[in-house]
Every structure is written in structure tokens, then in C-alpha cells.
mmCIF file of C-alpha atoms and ligand atoms in Angstrom:
data_model
loop_
_atom_site.group_PDB
_atom_site.id
_atom_site.type_symbol
_atom_site.label_atom_id
_atom_site.label_comp_id
_atom_site.label_asym_id
_atom_site.label_seq_id
_atom_site.Cartn_x
_atom_site.Cartn_y
_atom_site.Cartn_z
ATOM 1 C CA UNK H 129 -2.095 -33.410 0.658
ATOM 2 C CA UNK H 130 -0.907 -30.040 2.330
ATOM 3 C CA UNK H 131 -1.521 -26.830 0.546
ATOM 4 C CA UNK H 132 1.042 -24.244 0.418
ATOM 5 C CA UNK H 133 1.218 -20.681 -0.790
ATOM 6 C CA UNK H 134 4.013 -19.633 -3.646
ATOM 7 C CA UNK H 135 4.960 -16.263 -3.262
ATOM 8 C CA UNK H 136 7.394 -14.797 -6.561
ATOM 9 C CA UNK H 137 8.816 -11.656 -6.322
ATOM 10 C CA UNK H 138 8.276 -8.553 -8.520
ATOM 11 C CA UNK H 139 11.267 -5.745 -9.024
ATOM 12 C CA UNK H 140 13.367 -7.442 -6.269
ATOM 13 C CA UNK H 141 14.457 -9.655 -8.999
ATOM 14 C CA UNK H 142 16.236 -7.007 -11.009
ATOM 15 C CA UNK H 143 18.246 -5.921 -7.954
ATOM 16 C CA UNK H 144 22.091 -6.709 -8.137
ATOM 17 C CA UNK H 145 24.642 -6.845 -5.483
ATOM 18 C CA UNK H 146 21.985 -5.689 -2.599
ATOM 19 C CA UNK H 147 19.403 -8.056 -3.397
ATOM 20 C CA UNK H 148 19.739 -9.453 -0.070
ATOM 21 C CA UNK H 149 18.734 -6.337 1.621
ATOM 22 C CA UNK H 150 15.550 -6.360 -0.337
ATOM 23 C CA UNK H 151 14.828 -9.956 0.411
ATOM 24 C CA UNK H 152 15.362 -9.793 4.137
ATOM 25 C CA UNK H 153 13.190 -6.637 4.415
ATOM 26 C CA UNK H 154 10.271 -8.344 2.520
ATOM 27 C CA UNK H 155 10.932 -11.522 4.679
ATOM 28 C CA UNK H 156 10.447 -9.181 8.002
ATOM 29 C CA UNK H 157 7.312 -7.787 6.162
ATOM 30 C CA UNK H 158 5.742 -11.305 5.630
ATOM 31 C CA UNK H 159 6.680 -12.327 9.100
ATOM 32 C CA UNK H 160 5.083 -9.361 10.611
ATOM 33 C CA UNK H 161 1.403 -9.869 8.346
ATOM 34 C CA UNK H 162 1.267 -13.169 9.268
ATOM 35 C CA UNK H 163 2.145 -13.092 13.029
ATOM 36 C CA UNK H 164 -0.361 -14.971 14.748
ATOM 37 C CA UNK H 165 -1.040 -17.287 12.179
ATOM 38 C CA UNK H 166 0.705 -20.819 12.393
ATOM 39 C CA UNK H 167 2.941 -21.466 9.317
ATOM 40 C CA UNK H 168 6.533 -22.043 7.941
ATOM 41 C CA UNK H 169 7.919 -19.629 5.764
ATOM 42 C CA UNK H 170 10.503 -21.055 3.180
ATOM 43 C CA UNK H 171 12.972 -19.217 0.731
ATOM 44 C CA UNK H 172 13.556 -21.200 -2.454
ATOM 45 C CA UNK H 173 15.606 -19.946 -5.598
ATOM 46 C CA UNK H 174 13.538 -16.954 -7.071
ATOM 47 C CA UNK H 175 10.408 -17.353 -4.533
ATOM 48 C CA UNK H 176 9.310 -17.999 -1.359
ATOM 49 C CA UNK H 177 6.895 -20.929 0.211
ATOM 50 C CA UNK H 178 4.340 -20.276 3.059
ATOM 51 C CA UNK H 179 3.894 -23.776 4.355
ATOM 52 C CA UNK H 180 2.765 -25.843 7.270
ATOM 53 C CA UNK H 181 -0.638 -23.700 7.789
ATOM 54 C CA UNK H 182 -3.907 -25.105 8.798
ATOM 55 C CA UNK H 183 -5.648 -25.537 5.370
ATOM 56 C CA UNK H 184 -8.814 -23.290 6.997
ATOM 57 C CA UNK H 185 -6.279 -20.318 7.172
ATOM 58 C CA UNK H 186 -5.429 -20.526 3.400
ATOM 59 C CA UNK H 187 -7.710 -17.870 2.509
ATOM 60 C CA UNK H 188 -6.797 -15.530 5.503
ATOM 61 C CA UNK H 189 -3.188 -15.875 4.462
ATOM 62 C CA UNK H 190 -3.347 -15.185 0.834
ATOM 63 C CA UNK H 191 -5.585 -11.843 1.605
ATOM 64 C CA UNK H 192 -2.555 -10.750 3.783
ATOM 65 C CA UNK H 193 0.047 -11.397 1.434
ATOM 66 C CA UNK H 194 -1.925 -9.684 -1.110
ATOM 67 C CA UNK H 195 -0.883 -6.363 0.700
ATOM 68 C CA UNK H 196 2.710 -6.810 0.808
ATOM 69 C CA UNK H 197 4.655 -4.965 -1.564
ATOM 70 C CA UNK H 198 7.225 -6.695 -3.074
ATOM 71 C CA UNK H 199 5.459 -9.808 -4.578
ATOM 72 C CA UNK H 200 4.503 -9.844 -8.137
ATOM 73 C CA UNK H 201 2.100 -12.978 -7.814
ATOM 74 C CA UNK H 202 0.873 -15.577 -5.421
ATOM 75 C CA UNK H 203 -0.545 -19.355 -5.764
ATOM 76 C CA UNK H 204 -2.318 -21.924 -3.771
ATOM 77 C CA UNK H 205 -0.288 -24.914 -4.559
ATOM 78 C CA UNK H 206 -0.111 -28.657 -3.361
ATOM 79 C CA UNK H 207 3.389 -29.729 -2.794
ATOM 80 C CA UNK H 208 4.006 -33.255 -3.468
ATOM 81 C CA UNK H 209 6.577 -35.914 -4.308
ATOM 82 C CA UNK H 210 7.717 -35.381 -8.190
ATOM 83 C CA UNK H 211 6.525 -38.947 -9.460
ATOM 84 C CA UNK H 212 3.932 -38.406 -12.179
ATOM 85 C CA UNK H 213 1.425 -40.261 -10.199
ATOM 86 C CA UNK H 214 1.933 -38.208 -7.121
ATOM 87 C CA UNK H 215 1.486 -35.044 -9.464
ATOM 88 C CA UNK H 216 -1.728 -36.550 -10.706
ATOM 89 C CA UNK H 217 -3.035 -36.880 -7.618
ATOM 90 C CA UNK H 218 -2.576 -33.289 -6.592
ATOM 91 C CA UNK H 219 -3.890 -32.098 -10.203
ATOM 92 C CA UNK H 220 -7.190 -33.823 -9.405
ATOM 93 C CA UNK H 221 -7.466 -31.315 -6.572
ATOM 94 C CA UNK H 222 -7.593 -28.416 -8.985
ATOM 95 C CA UNK H 223 -9.681 -29.791 -11.785
ATOM 96 C CA UNK H 224 -13.222 -28.277 -12.715
ATOM 97 C CA UNK H 225 -16.401 -30.705 -12.963
ATOM 98 C CA UNK H 226 -16.450 -30.118 -16.874
ATOM 99 C CA UNK H 227 -15.011 -27.704 -19.533
ATOM 100 C CA UNK H 228 -11.511 -27.175 -21.241
ATOM 101 C CA UNK H 229 -8.218 -27.190 -19.731
ATOM 102 C CA UNK H 230 -4.369 -27.284 -20.561
ATOM 103 C CA UNK H 231 -1.299 -28.399 -18.735
ATOM 104 C CA UNK H 232 1.545 -26.118 -18.126
ATOM 105 C CA UNK H 233 4.855 -27.486 -16.781
ATOM 106 C CA UNK H 234 8.006 -25.796 -15.823
ATOM 107 C CA UNK H 235 11.217 -27.702 -14.653
ATOM 108 C CA UNK H 236 13.320 -26.196 -11.899
ATOM 109 C CA UNK H 237 15.301 -29.623 -12.003
ATOM 110 C CA UNK H 238 16.882 -30.024 -15.472
ATOM 111 C CA UNK H 239 17.694 -33.489 -14.209
ATOM 112 C CA UNK H 240 13.931 -34.459 -14.243
ATOM 113 C CA UNK H 241 13.750 -37.366 -16.548
ATOM 114 C CA UNK H 242 10.617 -36.033 -18.444
ATOM 115 C CA UNK H 243 10.887 -32.616 -20.518
ATOM 116 C CA UNK H 244 8.609 -30.007 -19.656
ATOM 117 C CA UNK H 245 6.286 -30.747 -23.130
ATOM 118 C CA UNK H 246 6.179 -34.307 -21.876
ATOM 119 C CA UNK H 247 4.843 -33.732 -18.420
ATOM 120 C CA UNK H 248 2.172 -31.951 -19.854
ATOM 121 C CA UNK H 249 1.191 -34.695 -22.091
ATOM 122 C CA UNK H 250 1.411 -37.067 -19.840
ATOM 123 C CA UNK H 251 -0.482 -35.423 -17.142
ATOM 124 C CA UNK H 252 -3.021 -34.604 -19.712
ATOM 125 C CA UNK H 253 -3.534 -37.716 -20.640
ATOM 126 C CA UNK H 254 -4.272 -39.195 -16.972
ATOM 127 C CA UNK H 255 -6.607 -36.180 -16.688
ATOM 128 C CA UNK H 256 -8.453 -36.991 -19.523
ATOM 129 C CA UNK H 257 -8.616 -40.465 -18.937
ATOM 130 C CA UNK H 258 -9.817 -39.854 -15.362
ATOM 131 C CA UNK H 259 -12.725 -37.362 -16.371
ATOM 132 C CA UNK H 260 -14.295 -39.643 -18.913
ATOM 133 C CA UNK H 261 -15.340 -37.292 -21.539
ATOM 134 C CA UNK H 262 -16.302 -34.479 -19.311
ATOM 135 C CA UNK H 263 -13.171 -32.570 -19.549
ATOM 136 C CA UNK H 264 -11.205 -31.475 -23.214
ATOM 137 C CA UNK H 265 -8.173 -30.327 -23.891
ATOM 138 C CA UNK H 266 -7.785 -26.688 -25.433
ATOM 139 C CA UNK H 267 -4.512 -25.170 -25.647
ATOM 140 C CA UNK H 268 -5.417 -21.685 -26.687
ATOM 141 C CA UNK H 269 -8.404 -20.669 -24.605
ATOM 142 C CA UNK H 270 -8.791 -23.336 -21.899
ATOM 143 C CA UNK H 271 -11.430 -22.447 -19.318
ATOM 144 C CA UNK H 272 -8.905 -23.502 -16.530
ATOM 145 C CA UNK H 273 -5.109 -24.430 -16.655
ATOM 146 C CA UNK H 274 -3.009 -27.093 -14.302
ATOM 147 C CA UNK H 275 0.307 -25.710 -13.962
ATOM 148 C CA UNK H 276 2.918 -28.227 -12.387
ATOM 149 C CA UNK H 277 6.366 -26.849 -11.432
ATOM 150 C CA UNK H 278 9.157 -29.320 -10.702
ATOM 151 C CA UNK H 279 11.448 -28.211 -7.846
ATOM 152 C CA UNK H 280 15.370 -29.059 -7.364
ATOM 153 C CA UNK H 281 14.338 -30.614 -4.072
ATOM 154 C CA UNK H 282 12.570 -33.435 -5.709
ATOM 155 C CA UNK H 283 9.144 -32.170 -4.694
ATOM 156 C CA UNK H 284 6.355 -30.789 -7.392
ATOM 157 C CA UNK H 285 4.300 -27.706 -7.049
ATOM 158 C CA UNK H 286 1.097 -28.092 -8.665
ATOM 159 C CA UNK H 287 -1.261 -25.316 -8.692
ATOM 160 C CA UNK H 288 -4.061 -23.487 -10.821
ATOM 161 C CA UNK H 289 -4.196 -19.743 -10.955
ATOM 162 C CA UNK H 290 -1.557 -16.716 -10.560
ATOM 163 C CA UNK H 291 -3.021 -14.244 -8.051
ATOM 164 C CA UNK H 292 -1.960 -10.546 -8.489
ATOM 165 C CA UNK H 293 0.347 -9.552 -5.998
ATOM 166 C CA UNK H 294 0.791 -6.141 -4.566
ATOM 167 C CA UNK H 295 3.825 -5.611 -6.634
ATOM 168 C CA UNK H 296 6.505 -2.790 -5.951
ATOM 169 C CA UNK H 297 9.191 -2.938 -3.466
ATOM 170 C CA UNK H 298 9.168 -4.028 0.187
ATOM 171 C CA UNK H 299 8.257 -1.419 2.495
ATOM 172 C CA UNK H 300 11.338 -0.099 4.228
ATOM 173 C CA UNK H 301 13.754 -0.311 1.559
ATOM 174 C CA UNK H 302 13.669 3.306 0.245
ATOM 175 C CA UNK H 303 13.297 4.993 3.682
ATOM 176 C CA UNK H 304 10.843 6.683 5.905
ATOM 177 C CA UNK H 305 8.263 9.089 4.959
ATOM 178 C CA UNK H 306 5.972 11.468 6.929
ATOM 179 C CA UNK H 307 2.189 11.505 5.139
ATOM 180 C CA UNK H 308 0.136 14.464 5.876
ATOM 181 C CA UNK H 309 -3.110 12.059 6.200
ATOM 182 C CA UNK H 310 -6.505 14.426 6.063
ATOM 183 C CA UNK H 311 -9.837 12.568 6.436
ATOM 184 C CA UNK H 312 -10.275 12.627 2.410
ATOM 185 C CA UNK H 313 -9.739 10.461 -0.418
ATOM 186 C CA UNK H 314 -6.313 11.586 -1.721
ATOM 187 C CA UNK H 315 -4.078 11.498 1.012
ATOM 188 C CA UNK H 316 -4.567 7.707 2.010
ATOM 189 C CA UNK H 317 -3.682 6.995 -1.966
ATOM 190 C CA UNK H 318 -0.524 9.210 -1.422
ATOM 191 C CA UNK H 319 0.638 7.293 1.190
ATOM 192 C CA UNK H 320 -0.286 3.664 -0.338
ATOM 193 C CA UNK H 321 1.630 4.660 -3.474
ATOM 194 C CA UNK H 322 4.572 5.981 -1.749
ATOM 195 C CA UNK H 323 4.330 2.941 0.416
ATOM 196 C CA UNK H 324 4.559 0.697 -2.722
ATOM 197 C CA UNK H 325 8.001 2.311 -3.746
ATOM 198 C CA UNK H 326 9.325 1.022 -0.283
ATOM 199 C CA UNK H 327 8.901 4.245 2.094
ATOM 200 C CA UNK H 328 7.941 3.363 5.332
ATOM 201 C CA UNK H 329 5.146 5.564 6.162
ATOM 202 C CA UNK H 330 3.950 7.277 9.314
ATOM 203 C CA UNK H 331 1.196 9.926 9.174
ATOM 204 C CA UNK H 332 0.268 13.416 10.889
ATOM 205 C CA UNK H 333 -3.033 14.712 10.994
ATOM 206 C CA UNK H 334 -4.320 18.110 12.078
ATOM 207 C CA UNK H 335 -7.345 18.532 13.759
ATOM 208 C CA UNK H 336 -9.412 21.555 15.105
ATOM 209 C CA UNK H 337 -11.031 19.825 17.887
ATOM 210 C CA UNK H 338 -13.602 21.314 19.198
ATOM 211 C CA UNK H 339 -14.649 22.887 15.850
ATOM 212 C CA UNK H 340 -14.133 19.181 14.355
ATOM 213 C CA UNK H 341 -15.505 16.038 16.210
ATOM 214 C CA UNK H 342 -14.243 13.006 17.866
ATOM 215 C CA UNK H 343 -15.900 11.061 14.677
ATOM 216 C CA UNK H 344 -13.461 12.875 12.556
ATOM 217 C CA UNK H 345 -10.499 11.454 14.251
ATOM 218 C CA UNK H 346 -11.986 8.256 14.504
ATOM 219 C CA UNK H 347 -12.189 8.253 10.496
ATOM 220 C CA UNK H 348 -8.491 9.187 10.361
ATOM 221 C CA UNK H 349 -7.715 6.368 12.829
ATOM 222 C CA UNK H 350 -9.666 4.134 10.382
ATOM 223 C CA UNK H 351 -7.754 5.329 7.513
ATOM 224 C CA UNK H 352 -4.361 4.871 9.033
ATOM 225 C CA UNK H 353 -5.241 1.484 10.151
ATOM 226 C CA UNK H 354 -6.240 0.499 6.377
ATOM 227 C CA UNK H 355 -2.830 2.068 5.062
ATOM 228 C CA UNK H 356 -1.088 0.278 7.895
ATOM 229 C CA UNK H 357 -2.443 -3.160 6.354
ATOM 230 C CA UNK H 358 0.044 -2.328 3.367
ATOM 231 C CA UNK H 359 2.961 -0.634 5.521
ATOM 232 C CA UNK H 360 3.278 -3.502 8.028
ATOM 233 C CA UNK H 361 3.002 -0.817 10.906
ATOM 234 C CA UNK H 362 2.079 2.670 10.150
ATOM 235 C CA UNK H 363 2.194 5.085 13.423
ATOM 236 C CA UNK H 364 -0.428 7.927 13.605
ATOM 237 C CA UNK H 365 0.136 11.158 15.063
ATOM 238 C CA UNK H 366 -2.183 14.043 15.683
ATOM 239 C CA UNK H 367 -1.931 17.823 16.260
ATOM 240 C CA UNK H 368 -4.328 20.537 17.144
ATOM 241 C CA UNK H 369 -4.157 23.740 14.655
ATOM 242 C CA UNK H 370 -7.317 24.987 16.329
ATOM 243 C CA UNK H 371 -5.662 28.070 17.911
ATOM 244 C CA UNK H 372 -3.602 28.986 14.543
ATOM 245 C CA UNK H 373 -6.903 28.868 12.509
ATOM 246 C CA UNK H 374 -8.380 31.165 15.442
ATOM 247 C CA UNK H 375 -5.473 33.567 15.037
ATOM 248 C CA UNK H 376 -5.402 33.607 11.390
ATOM 249 C CA UNK H 377 -9.359 34.149 11.498
ATOM 250 C CA UNK H 378 -8.958 36.950 13.856
ATOM 251 C CA UNK H 379 -5.836 39.075 12.593
ATOM 252 C CA UNK H 380 -5.498 38.147 8.740
ATOM 253 C CA UNK H 381 -7.369 38.529 5.347
ATOM 254 C CA UNK H 382 -10.196 35.878 5.132
ATOM 255 C CA UNK H 383 -9.139 34.638 1.544
ATOM 256 C CA UNK H 384 -5.782 33.486 2.889
ATOM 257 C CA UNK H 385 -7.173 31.235 5.549
ATOM 258 C CA UNK H 386 -6.212 27.971 3.783
ATOM 259 C CA UNK H 387 -2.567 29.422 2.166
ATOM 260 C CA UNK H 388 -1.662 30.717 5.871
ATOM 261 C CA UNK H 389 -2.954 27.183 7.356
ATOM 262 C CA UNK H 390 -1.065 25.256 4.823
ATOM 263 C CA UNK H 391 2.330 26.975 5.517
ATOM 264 C CA UNK H 392 1.672 26.269 9.345
ATOM 265 C CA UNK H 393 0.940 22.440 8.526
ATOM 266 C CA UNK H 394 3.927 22.174 6.660
ATOM 267 C CA UNK H 395 6.357 23.422 8.960
ATOM 268 C CA UNK H 396 4.960 21.406 11.847
ATOM 269 C CA UNK H 397 5.298 18.375 9.507
ATOM 270 C CA UNK H 398 9.077 19.292 8.964
ATOM 271 C CA UNK H 399 9.858 19.465 12.386
ATOM 272 C CA UNK H 400 8.143 16.424 13.274
ATOM 273 C CA UNK H 401 9.561 14.397 10.399
ATOM 274 C CA UNK H 402 12.917 15.291 11.582
ATOM 275 C CA UNK H 403 12.202 14.402 15.085
ATOM 276 C CA UNK H 404 11.136 10.859 13.949
ATOM 277 C CA UNK H 405 13.800 10.300 11.489
ATOM 278 C CA UNK H 406 11.603 10.768 8.641
ATOM 279 C CA UNK H 407 13.358 12.020 5.306
ATOM 280 C CA UNK H 408 10.592 13.384 2.977
ATOM 281 C CA UNK H 409 7.153 14.880 3.685
ATOM 282 C CA UNK H 410 4.068 13.068 1.442
ATOM 283 C CA UNK H 411 0.818 14.961 0.647
ATOM 284 C CA UNK H 412 -2.275 14.086 -1.770
ATOM 285 C CA UNK H 413 -2.304 17.339 -3.758
ATOM 286 C CA UNK H 414 -3.034 16.937 -7.329
ATOM 287 C CA UNK H 415 -2.486 19.981 -9.502
ATOM 288 C CA UNK H 416 -5.375 22.203 -10.212
ATOM 289 C CA UNK H 417 -7.710 19.922 -7.670
ATOM 290 C CA UNK H 418 -8.867 22.490 -5.649
ATOM 291 C CA UNK H 419 -8.010 26.404 -5.385
ATOM 292 C CA UNK H 420 -4.864 25.751 -2.629
ATOM 293 C CA UNK H 421 -3.607 23.115 -5.198
ATOM 294 C CA UNK H 422 -1.999 25.677 -7.796
ATOM 295 C CA UNK H 423 1.695 25.597 -8.493
ATOM 296 C CA UNK H 424 1.534 29.345 -6.616
ATOM 297 C CA UNK H 425 -0.291 27.489 -3.562
ATOM 298 C CA UNK H 426 2.693 24.207 -3.851
ATOM 299 C CA UNK H 427 5.169 27.282 -4.177
ATOM 300 C CA UNK H 428 4.039 28.925 -1.050
ATOM 301 C CA UNK H 429 3.962 26.015 1.169
ATOM 302 C CA UNK H 430 7.136 24.237 -0.345
ATOM 303 C CA UNK H 431 8.921 27.694 0.713
ATOM 304 C CA UNK H 432 8.602 27.234 4.414
ATOM 305 C CA UNK H 433 10.284 23.503 4.060
ATOM 306 C CA UNK H 434 14.046 23.823 4.329
ATOM 307 C CA UNK H 435 15.443 20.625 4.444
ATOM 308 C CA UNK H 436 13.010 17.901 3.203
ATOM 309 C CA UNK H 437 11.508 16.968 -0.249
ATOM 310 C CA UNK H 438 7.892 17.099 -0.474
ATOM 311 C CA UNK H 439 6.359 14.410 -2.414
ATOM 312 C CA UNK H 440 2.929 14.754 -4.313
ATOM 313 C CA UNK H 441 2.646 11.166 -5.915
ATOM 314 C CA UNK H 442 -0.966 12.474 -7.180
ATOM 315 C CA UNK H 443 0.107 15.792 -8.621
ATOM 316 C CA UNK H 444 -0.550 14.632 -12.164
ATOM 317 C CA UNK H 445 -3.877 12.522 -11.402
ATOM 318 C CA UNK H 446 -7.520 13.327 -12.420
ATOM 319 C CA UNK H 447 -10.087 12.481 -9.385
ATOM 320 C CA UNK H 448 -11.240 9.361 -11.275
ATOM 321 C CA UNK H 449 -7.881 7.987 -11.190
ATOM 322 C CA UNK H 450 -7.487 8.624 -7.751
ATOM 323 C CA UNK H 451 -10.865 7.092 -6.563
ATOM 324 C CA UNK H 452 -10.076 4.093 -8.615
ATOM 325 C CA UNK H 453 -7.028 3.488 -6.385
ATOM 326 C CA UNK H 454 -8.739 4.439 -3.295
ATOM 327 C CA UNK H 455 -11.234 1.828 -4.274
ATOM 328 C CA UNK H 456 -8.618 -0.857 -4.958
ATOM 329 C CA UNK H 457 -6.590 -0.280 -1.715
ATOM 330 C CA UNK H 458 -9.942 -0.324 0.262
ATOM 331 C CA UNK H 459 -10.166 3.097 1.804
ATOM 332 C CA UNK H 460 -13.113 4.644 -0.298
ATOM 333 C CA UNK H 461 -15.687 3.709 1.912
ATOM 334 C CA UNK H 462 -14.313 5.336 4.546
ATOM 335 C CA UNK H 463 -12.556 8.222 3.149
ATOM 336 C CA UNK H 464 -16.381 9.347 1.749
ATOM 337 C CA UNK H 465 -17.841 9.356 5.356
ATOM 338 C CA UNK H 466 -19.050 12.991 5.861
ATOM 339 C CA UNK H 467 -17.047 14.176 8.831
ATOM 340 C CA UNK H 468 -15.030 17.250 8.250
ATOM 341 C CA UNK H 469 -11.301 18.027 8.682
ATOM 342 C CA UNK H 470 -9.687 21.058 9.849
ATOM 343 C CA UNK H 471 -9.444 22.781 6.596
ATOM 344 C CA UNK H 472 -13.488 23.321 6.418
ATOM 345 C CA UNK H 473 -13.106 25.441 9.753
ATOM 346 C CA UNK H 474 -13.193 29.101 8.741
ATOM 347 C CA UNK H 475 -13.261 28.323 5.049
ATOM 348 C CA UNK H 476 -13.522 31.366 3.293
ATOM 349 C CA UNK H 477 -16.054 32.128 0.378
ATOM 350 C CA UNK H 478 -13.649 32.961 -2.041
ATOM 351 C CA UNK H 479 -9.812 31.433 -0.920
ATOM 352 C CA UNK H 480 -7.061 33.092 -2.668
ATOM 353 C CA UNK H 481 -6.092 31.161 -5.788
ATOM 354 C CA UNK H 482 -2.589 32.661 -6.714
ATOM 355 C CA UNK H 483 -1.138 34.334 -3.594
ATOM 356 C CA UNK H 484 1.750 36.410 -3.775
ATOM 357 C CA UNK H 485 4.509 35.822 -1.951
ATOM 358 C CA UNK H 486 4.838 39.519 -0.586
ATOM 359 C CA UNK H 487 1.050 39.378 0.735
ATOM 360 C CA UNK H 488 1.537 36.129 2.356
ATOM 361 C CA UNK H 489 4.551 37.760 4.213
ATOM 362 C CA UNK H 490 2.670 40.776 5.215
ATOM 363 C CA UNK H 491 -0.193 38.602 6.536
ATOM 364 C CA UNK H 492 2.174 36.277 8.522
ATOM 365 C CA UNK H 493 3.827 39.452 10.022
ATOM 366 C CA UNK H 494 0.293 39.832 11.978
ATOM 367 C CA UNK H 495 1.039 36.320 13.704
ATOM 368 C CA UNK H 496 3.477 34.991 16.416
ATOM 369 C CA UNK H 497 4.440 32.106 14.296
ATOM 370 C CA UNK H 498 7.049 30.549 16.323
ATOM 371 C CA UNK H 499 5.159 30.462 19.320
ATOM 372 C CA UNK H 500 1.861 29.124 17.407
ATOM 373 C CA UNK H 501 3.935 26.455 16.100
ATOM 374 C CA UNK H 502 5.303 25.419 19.624
ATOM 375 C CA UNK H 503 2.016 25.261 21.044
ATOM 376 C CA UNK H 504 0.617 23.233 18.254
ATOM 377 C CA UNK H 505 3.964 20.926 18.312
ATOM 378 C CA UNK H 506 3.510 20.450 21.914
ATOM 379 C CA UNK H 507 -0.080 19.016 21.604
ATOM 380 C CA UNK H 508 1.252 16.305 19.288
ATOM 381 C CA UNK H 509 -0.222 12.825 20.357
ATOM 382 C CA UNK H 510 0.771 9.281 19.091
ATOM 383 C CA UNK H 511 -2.299 7.181 18.711
ATOM 384 C CA UNK H 512 -2.752 3.466 18.870
ATOM 385 C CA UNK H 513 -4.080 1.919 15.767
HETATM 386 P P1 LIG I 713 -7.643 14.908 0.911
HETATM 387 O O1 LIG I 713 -8.610 13.977 0.020
HETATM 388 O O2 LIG I 713 -6.246 13.991 1.234
HETATM 389 O O3 LIG I 713 -8.308 15.427 2.008
HETATM 390 P P2 LIG I 713 -7.791 17.337 -0.793
HETATM 391 O O4 LIG I 713 -8.350 17.009 -1.941
HETATM 392 O O5 LIG I 713 -9.066 17.207 0.091
HETATM 393 O O6 LIG I 713 -7.215 16.025 0.128
HETATM 394 P P3 LIG I 713 -6.678 19.182 0.611
HETATM 395 O O7 LIG I 713 -7.689 19.718 1.531
HETATM 396 O O8 LIG I 713 -6.571 20.715 -0.184
HETATM 397 O O9 LIG I 713 -7.172 18.534 -0.821
HETATM 398 O O10 LIG I 713 -5.309 18.607 1.201
HETATM 399 C C1 LIG I 713 -4.504 18.608 0.292
HETATM 400 C C2 LIG I 713 -3.324 17.675 1.105
HETATM 401 O O11 LIG I 713 -3.041 18.398 2.248
HETATM 402 C C3 LIG I 713 -4.107 16.358 1.579
HETATM 403 O O12 LIG I 713 -4.001 15.499 0.534
HETATM 404 C C4 LIG I 713 -3.145 16.020 2.694
HETATM 405 O O13 LIG I 713 -1.896 15.492 2.206
HETATM 406 C C5 LIG I 713 -2.948 17.419 3.340
HETATM 407 N N1 LIG I 713 -4.104 17.986 4.617
HETATM 408 C C6 LIG I 713 -5.070 18.580 4.190
HETATM 409 N N2 LIG I 713 -5.561 18.429 5.358
HETATM 410 C C7 LIG I 713 -5.311 17.952 6.198
HETATM 411 C C8 LIG I 713 -5.034 17.605 7.860
HETATM 412 N N3 LIG I 713 -6.221 17.833 8.387
HETATM 413 N N4 LIG I 713 -4.234 17.147 8.246
HETATM 414 C C9 LIG I 713 -3.130 16.425 7.579
HETATM 415 N N5 LIG I 713 -2.710 16.444 6.260
HETATM 416 C C10 LIG I 713 -4.014 17.418 5.736
HETATM 417 MG MG1 LIG I 714 -9.425 17.270 2.377
#
């Protein structure tokens, strides 16, 4: 009997006239993650089926599908003819050795001769007889459930569990954003959250080579690769801010290093975003987490971005909440590797916590901003993941 995987979708279901656009994007994303694995992908009413794969690939396919935004739940099922004997044969493959069970049935095909209650009763009876006392029915707290779904095409799907999908909206349905990706815990989580709402996310990383090392860069490549599993393809760009940091260090107040560097980062990010067609900038800032993440700090960096919104999905999160999400998306182990990013180079002992705009502008007047941006911009590299 052939295994199939059922995909039920999440919020897409609520879409009205433009549901087709969301479905097509979801289908494209599934095709992308399953590229290279033999399978058929079939749309049914309100769900999809992945079929005709090699049985050994089932787990790999499920792991990949769990990362595709737009899927609410998944189930590993057997597809059979819809007569009760065939359904029973499929149900046997879901049984445990002993314990309690119940049968839940659903009839997509309303012309089917039995009602859902009757299907459950007949199948439950067959299972009890077959188990010879090793299994008992418990409809309230069973140790496992056998589920039957009679489809309109004369087939039945028989399955056990609902596996939690990634939920959210298909990546690509909400536009395109540029994530400022550091090597830390927060920014990959911020990218993941915005991808979950349907944004296609590319990444920009600022480095201070040779003050920062190649391992720091590899770590960022690894983080972008992890994110890319959810975005069905993320591009990573890196840019050197070494000379900018040297100039600030040489000419400006030390306590303004981070504030001034941030403003350069945002300026470069906006230009790069516009160049690649991204419609917003995403960062991993969370209010009050560190000295530069005050309202004044955010005001100072926002004010150099002229045309795009800056999205900060973590702004109201505690560090623990962010760590939980980082663990869940599989980035945490990589994020906590010790390699430094550029913000730690020339770090002042006491950074300005509430920088005043007139002081920021006075410090920036000591720098040739446009030349420094042009120079940094010329160093942008696209990294293959
Ligand atoms: P993260 O955990 O993402 O590194 P953080 O808590 O260390 O964040 P900051 O260093 O203040 O906080 O950085 C705030 C945000 O600025 C980051 O989440 C990221 O979006 C962006 N950022 C910081 N450093 C870099 C960098 N080297 N390259 C790209 N973006 C950066
Ligand atoms: Mg950081």
C-alpha cells in the first residue's frame, strides 16, 4: 500500500478572490523544497497530497514540508480504495501493539453509503476483533487515533497523527525584504518571523575584515543557509564597514561609535534594498535590550532611511522568547558560536544611550559620509549559499 502525505493549509484558506495567487505561490515553494526528490504533488479541495515517492523518503519529505510557510498540518497517510475492507487493511498499518484507541472519520464524499459515525463504528469493530483483546476503545483519552477521510474521488485516506506545520503565509506573497543579518541570536529570528508572514527575505551582513575573521563570515553563511530552508531561497550579501569604523574611531567621540555606525548601516541597507527591489528593511532589534536599542537609538537610525519602512518584529520580545524561537527554527546552536561581528570592533566602554540628534549631526560633520558609503557599496559581495 502506498504512503502519501496530506498537507492542509493555514491562513490561505481565509483568502477570498485572490486565494489562487496564495495557492500558486505555496505550490511553487513546495516544488522548490522537494526538488530532486521523486514525487507527485496533487491539489485536492482544501488540501494537497504528495504521492508516488519512495517510502524511505517519507521522513525527509515531512521534515522539509514542516518548514514551508502556509501549511497548517501534515499527515503521513495511506491512500486506498474506499470500501471498508481496504480501509481496514490501511488502518492495520497504523495500529499499536496494545493500548487504547479511537477511530475518527470524515466524509468528503457525501454520497458514501455509510455516515461518518457508521464508518468509525464498523472500522472500530474490525480493529477490536483483529486485536484479540490487546486493544480497547477509549473515545475520550485514547493512546492513539486512527483517522479516516473518505474523498470525493472514490479513495480513502487513512492516517494517525496531525503533524504541526509551519503555519503563516507562503513566502513571496507579501513582497520582498532585506534583513540585516548579524551573527547573533536575534536577526535570524527576525528574518524567520517576517518570512512567516510571506516576505521573501534576502540578507545583508556588515563585516570588518580583517578585524573580524573568516569564521565570523562562515557563521553568517550558515545562519543564512538555515533561514533559507524556510524562505525557499535567500540571497546573502556582505559589505565591509572596516574603513567606516576606522574613520569614526579616528575622528569622532568614542561613545558615538555604535550610533554612527548604525546610521551608516541603515543608509547602505536602504540603497542596497532599492537596488535589489526589496521593499523594507528588517532588523533584530528589541526595545531596551542593549544601549543602542533605545527609542532614541531607533529614531537616530530610522531618520537616515528615506523611503522604506524598517520592520523590527522582535521589538516587544524578551530575550527568552527570542531564544525559544531561535531554538525552534534550528539557528540557536550556530548563533551562540563565539565569533565576533563588526559591532564589537572599537566598542566603547560607555556607549551613548540617548544620543541627541544635534550631537549626532555634529559628529557626522567630521566624516565624508557619501564617499564612505560609496566605498562600502563597492565592496558588496553576493555569497553563494
Ligand atoms: P543580533 O542578535 O541579531 O546580533 P543584537 O542583540 O546583537 O542582535 P545589535 O548588535 O544591537 O543587537 O544589533 C541589532 C540589529 O542590527 C541586529 O539584530 C541586526 O539586524 C543588525 N545588525 C547588527 N550588527 C550587524 C551586522 N554586522 N550585519 C548586519 N546587521 C547587523
Ligand atoms: Mg549582534
